[in-house]
Each structure stands twice: as structure tokens, then as C-alpha cells.
Amino acid sequence: MTALLSIMLAATLVPAMPAKSPGYWLSDDDYPSGALKRKEEGPVAFSLLISPTGRIANCMITQTSGSADLDERTCAMIASRGRFKAARDENAAATYGSYRGMLYWRLPGKLGGPSYRYVPPVDMTLQVKRLPGGAQEERVTLTAKFDQTGHVTACQAFNPDQSSAKLVEVACQQTQQLFSSVTADADGRPVPIVQLLTVKFQVAAP
């Protein structure tokens, strides 16, 4: 393991997280009247930019439900009700963070109505010859810090107790080399950010 990677893995990064359960963000009463009349439903994936004060600085729809009313209501509700604990960098200083999730809009009374679920997207897929225990696929969730230029400067396992140290090491190396993401604040200025990344390891077909 290189000295640089040792420092990266030793960093103590904290991603932005909801201060309360996201389940409180919505209810049947929040269903947009237009979407209700048209019987529109479906999942809406979103990405939030969380400021160093824990406030939502931006909400972006990353997967539409197909209904403009449902997409718009999703960001409006989260912006008004969502409260977050700010992300922290390797120096324990509050910084910008991101949070991604999905709201499932179901017509009231159908399968429990609207609900929330955290569904981490796969940010990178790595093909390998084999995996521990003969597994065909493994996923590692990382907490990574990106600087203003979009490069990874610190990286660690989000949950070390549930991740293989070797896979985390490889995932951090590959993320540092291959992944870049520039994030801008509300004024369009690039900012450093701490966010969760999911790396999927997949055994290549023979």
C-alpha cells in the first residue's frame, strides 16, 4: 500500500446525513392534485447538495417519474422539510456534502401510498478475475472527498465492518485514478465535497 493511499484510508470523513428519518418527508396528503386526477405515479430519484450548515443548497432530479408534478413536488417537499447533519472532511471541518435517494409515489391507499427508500446508484463498475469466497459480484460503499477540481483527495470505507479491506483499497485507488466530479454551489463556484460512492466489483465472463 502506498503512503498516499495509507493517508487516504486513514482519513476520517463523514457524509451528510438526514437529521431525522426521511420517512417524515412525505404523506398521502402531499400528492399533487393534478397527478392524483391523472392517476400518475412512479419513482423519483434525486440528488441533494448539502451546505456546511446542513441546509439543502440544491435539489436535482436524476430520474424522472414521468410526471412533472411529482418531480417538482419531490424537490419542494424535501427542500422545505429536510434537515441534515453536515458532512465533515478529514480535519473534522464542516463542508459541502451530497445525499441521494428515491421517493416512490404510489396513489394513496395503494401499496401503502408514497414512501421513501435509499437506493445508492452504482458509480463505477470494475471487472476482476475473481472475488473472495467465489462471489460473482461485490459492492463497496466509499466515503470520498473531492476537491474544487473534482479529484479525489481522501477516501475510506463507509462501513469498514462490512467491507473487505482489500476491495476498499482497490476501490479507492481506482476511484482516485478514474473518477472525477466537480460540484458547484448556488453561485456556480466549485466547492470541495464529501459524498458516498458505490463501486461494484464484477467477475469478468471467461
Short mmCIF file of C-alpha atoms in Angstrom, two decimals:
data_model
loop_
_atom_site.label_atom_id
_atom_site.label_comp_id
_atom_site.label_asym_id
_atom_site.label_seq_id
_atom_site.Cartn_x
_atom_site.Cartn_y
_atom_site.Cartn_z
CA MET A 1 0.00 0.00 0.00
CA THR A 2 1.42 3.41 -0.93
CA ALA A 3 1.95 6.13 1.66
CA LEU A 4 -0.58 8.34 -0.10
CA LEU A 5 -3.24 5.66 -0.04
CA SER A 6 -2.49 4.95 3.62
CA ILE A 7 -3.25 8.59 4.38
CA MET A 8 -6.39 8.43 2.26
CA LEU A 9 -7.68 5.36 4.05
CA ALA A 10 -6.84 6.84 7.44
CA ALA A 11 -8.88 9.99 6.79
CA THR A 12 -11.97 10.39 8.93
CA LEU A 13 -14.70 11.54 6.56
CA VAL A 14 -18.36 11.94 7.50
CA PRO A 15 -21.01 12.15 4.76
CA ALA A 16 -24.04 14.42 5.05
CA MET A 17 -26.97 12.52 6.58
CA PRO A 18 -30.61 13.34 7.43
CA ALA A 19 -31.06 14.63 10.97
CA LYS A 20 -34.37 12.70 11.15
CA SER A 21 -35.83 9.78 9.24
CA PRO A 22 -36.63 10.72 5.62
CA GLY A 23 -39.90 8.85 6.09
CA TYR A 24 -41.28 12.05 7.59
CA TRP A 25 -40.71 13.95 4.35
CA LEU A 26 -43.99 12.91 2.73
CA SER A 27 -47.50 11.54 3.22
CA ASP A 28 -50.66 10.85 1.21
CA ASP A 29 -51.69 14.48 1.73
CA ASP A 30 -48.65 15.62 -0.27
CA TYR A 31 -49.84 14.05 -3.52
CA PRO A 32 -50.16 16.80 -6.18
CA SER A 33 -53.83 17.21 -7.12
CA GLY A 34 -53.08 17.20 -10.86
CA ALA A 35 -51.07 13.98 -10.66
CA LEU A 36 -53.78 12.45 -8.49
CA LYS A 37 -56.50 13.25 -11.02
CA ARG A 38 -54.39 11.82 -13.85
CA LYS A 39 -53.50 8.78 -11.69
CA GLU A 40 -49.80 9.42 -12.18
CA GLU A 41 -47.29 7.54 -10.04
CA GLY A 42 -43.70 6.29 -10.16
CA PRO A 43 -40.24 6.56 -8.58
CA VAL A 44 -38.31 9.84 -8.48
CA ALA A 45 -34.55 9.73 -7.85
CA PHE A 46 -32.93 12.88 -6.53
CA SER A 47 -29.55 14.29 -5.58
CA LEU A 48 -29.15 16.97 -2.91
CA LEU A 49 -26.30 19.37 -2.30
CA ILE A 50 -25.99 19.96 1.45
CA SER A 51 -24.23 23.12 2.64
CA PRO A 52 -21.72 23.20 5.53
CA THR A 53 -24.57 24.49 7.73
CA GLY A 54 -26.67 21.39 7.00
CA ARG A 55 -29.14 23.21 4.76
CA ILE A 56 -30.21 21.98 1.34
CA ALA A 57 -28.43 24.18 -1.21
CA ASN A 58 -29.79 22.44 -4.31
CA CYS A 59 -32.08 19.57 -5.34
CA MET A 60 -31.73 17.87 -8.70
CA ILE A 61 -33.95 15.15 -10.17
CA THR A 62 -31.72 12.37 -11.52
CA GLN A 63 -34.51 10.00 -12.58
CA THR A 64 -37.92 11.29 -13.52
CA SER A 65 -41.20 9.65 -12.62
CA GLY A 66 -42.58 10.76 -15.96
CA SER A 67 -44.79 13.29 -14.17
CA ALA A 68 -43.62 16.89 -13.95
CA ASP A 69 -45.93 17.45 -10.95
CA LEU A 70 -44.43 14.55 -8.98
CA ASP A 71 -40.86 15.56 -9.82
CA GLU A 72 -41.48 19.17 -8.79
CA ARG A 73 -43.25 18.21 -5.57
CA THR A 74 -40.38 15.89 -4.62
CA CYS A 75 -37.80 18.68 -4.51
CA ALA A 76 -40.26 21.16 -2.97
CA MET A 77 -41.09 18.84 -0.07
CA ILE A 78 -37.51 17.83 0.63
CA ALA A 79 -36.31 21.45 0.47
CA SER A 80 -38.94 22.56 2.99
CA ARG A 81 -38.76 19.59 5.38
CA GLY A 82 -35.34 18.01 5.03
CA ARG A 83 -32.81 18.75 7.74
CA PHE A 84 -29.28 17.37 7.61
CA LYS A 85 -26.15 16.87 9.64
CA ALA A 86 -23.40 18.46 7.59
CA ALA A 87 -20.59 16.47 6.01
CA ARG A 88 -17.16 16.71 7.60
CA ASP A 89 -13.76 16.43 5.98
CA GLU A 90 -10.60 14.72 7.24
CA ASN A 91 -9.94 17.70 9.54
CA ALA A 92 -13.42 17.41 11.10
CA ALA A 93 -14.40 20.71 9.46
CA ALA A 94 -17.93 21.09 8.11
CA THR A 95 -18.01 21.03 4.31
CA TYR A 96 -20.38 20.53 1.41
CA GLY A 97 -21.89 17.08 1.06
CA SER A 98 -24.28 15.23 -1.20
CA TYR A 99 -27.19 12.94 -0.46
CA ARG A 100 -29.01 10.73 -2.97
CA GLY A 101 -32.24 8.84 -2.59
CA MET A 102 -35.55 7.90 -4.18
CA LEU A 103 -39.19 8.68 -3.44
CA TYR A 104 -41.79 6.19 -4.60
CA TRP A 105 -45.02 7.96 -5.48
CA ARG A 106 -47.91 5.50 -5.27
CA LEU A 107 -51.53 6.55 -5.40
CA PRO A 108 -52.98 6.96 -1.87
CA GLY A 109 -54.22 3.67 -0.47
CA LYS A 110 -52.21 1.65 -2.99
CA LEU A 111 -49.39 -0.45 -1.52
CA GLY A 112 -49.13 1.91 1.42
CA GLY A 113 -49.04 5.12 -0.60
CA PRO A 114 -45.92 7.30 -1.10
CA SER A 115 -42.73 6.04 0.51
CA TYR A 116 -39.01 6.75 0.71
CA ARG A 117 -36.11 4.43 0.06
CA TYR A 118 -32.37 4.94 -0.10
CA VAL A 119 -31.13 3.31 -3.29
CA PRO A 120 -27.42 4.00 -3.82
CA PRO A 121 -26.59 4.14 -7.53
CA VAL A 122 -23.51 2.32 -8.84
CA ASP A 123 -20.92 5.00 -9.61
CA MET A 124 -18.24 2.70 -11.03
CA THR A 125 -18.06 -0.94 -12.16
CA LEU A 126 -14.72 -2.78 -12.06
CA GLN A 127 -14.17 -6.07 -13.88
CA VAL A 128 -11.97 -8.55 -11.98
CA LYS A 129 -10.79 -12.13 -12.48
CA ARG A 130 -12.10 -13.40 -9.12
CA LEU A 131 -13.55 -12.27 -5.82
CA PRO A 132 -13.19 -13.58 -2.25
CA GLY A 133 -15.30 -16.63 -1.46
CA GLY A 134 -16.07 -17.30 -5.10
CA ALA A 135 -18.58 -14.44 -5.29
CA GLN A 136 -19.55 -13.16 -8.73
CA GLU A 137 -20.28 -9.63 -7.56
CA GLU A 138 -19.45 -7.42 -4.58
CA ARG A 139 -20.30 -3.80 -3.82
CA VAL A 140 -18.24 -1.42 -1.72
CA THR A 141 -19.58 1.91 -0.49
CA LEU A 142 -16.91 4.57 -0.05
CA THR A 143 -16.89 7.96 1.59
CA ALA A 144 -14.77 10.18 -0.64
CA LYS A 145 -13.70 13.81 -0.61
CA PHE A 146 -13.43 15.71 -3.89
CA ASP A 147 -11.53 18.99 -4.15
CA GLN A 148 -12.65 22.01 -6.20
CA THR A 149 -11.12 20.50 -9.35
CA GLY A 150 -13.19 17.32 -8.96
CA HIS A 151 -10.37 14.98 -7.93
CA VAL A 152 -10.49 12.53 -5.02
CA THR A 153 -8.17 13.63 -2.20
CA ALA A 154 -9.37 11.33 0.59
CA CYS A 155 -11.19 8.00 0.60
CA GLN A 156 -12.35 5.38 3.09
CA ALA A 157 -14.94 2.65 3.57
CA PHE A 158 -18.34 3.99 4.62
CA ASN A 159 -18.82 0.92 6.81
CA PRO A 160 -15.45 -0.77 7.49
CA ASP A 161 -17.09 -3.63 9.39
CA GLN A 162 -19.00 -4.71 6.28
CA SER A 163 -16.30 -4.17 3.65
CA SER A 164 -13.24 -6.14 2.62
CA ALA A 165 -10.13 -4.06 3.34
CA LYS A 166 -8.53 -5.22 0.08
CA LEU A 167 -11.57 -4.31 -2.01
CA VAL A 168 -11.74 -0.92 -0.31
CA GLU A 169 -8.07 -0.33 -1.11
CA VAL A 170 -8.57 -1.21 -4.79
CA ALA A 171 -11.82 0.78 -4.99
CA CYS A 172 -10.13 3.87 -3.54
CA GLN A 173 -7.16 3.54 -5.90
CA GLN A 174 -9.38 3.20 -8.96
CA THR A 175 -11.69 6.00 -7.84
CA GLN A 176 -8.73 8.31 -7.39
CA GLN A 177 -7.39 7.46 -10.84
CA LEU A 178 -10.57 7.21 -12.89
CA PHE A 179 -13.36 9.17 -11.22
CA SER A 180 -13.80 12.94 -11.17
CA SER A 181 -16.75 15.10 -10.24
CA VAL A 182 -16.84 18.90 -9.98
CA THR A 183 -19.57 20.31 -7.74
CA ALA A 184 -20.65 23.96 -7.76
CA ASP A 185 -22.55 25.91 -5.12
CA ALA A 186 -25.67 28.02 -5.74
CA ASP A 187 -23.48 30.79 -7.22
CA GLY A 188 -21.74 28.43 -9.61
CA ARG A 189 -18.45 28.34 -7.73
CA PRO A 190 -16.66 24.96 -7.48
CA VAL A 191 -16.58 23.65 -3.90
CA PRO A 192 -14.96 20.68 -2.14
CA ILE A 193 -17.47 17.99 -1.27
CA VAL A 194 -17.73 14.75 0.71
CA GLN A 195 -20.02 12.14 -0.80
CA LEU A 196 -20.79 8.44 -0.85
CA LEU A 197 -19.73 6.39 -3.88
CA THR A 198 -20.67 2.81 -4.68
CA VAL A 199 -18.15 0.68 -6.56
CA LYS A 200 -19.31 -2.66 -7.98
CA PHE A 201 -16.77 -5.44 -8.47
CA GLN A 202 -17.88 -7.94 -11.09
CA VAL A 203 -16.17 -11.13 -12.19
CA ALA A 204 -15.49 -10.89 -15.90
CA ALA A 205 -17.00 -13.56 -18.13
CA PRO A 206 -14.45 -16.19 -19.23
#
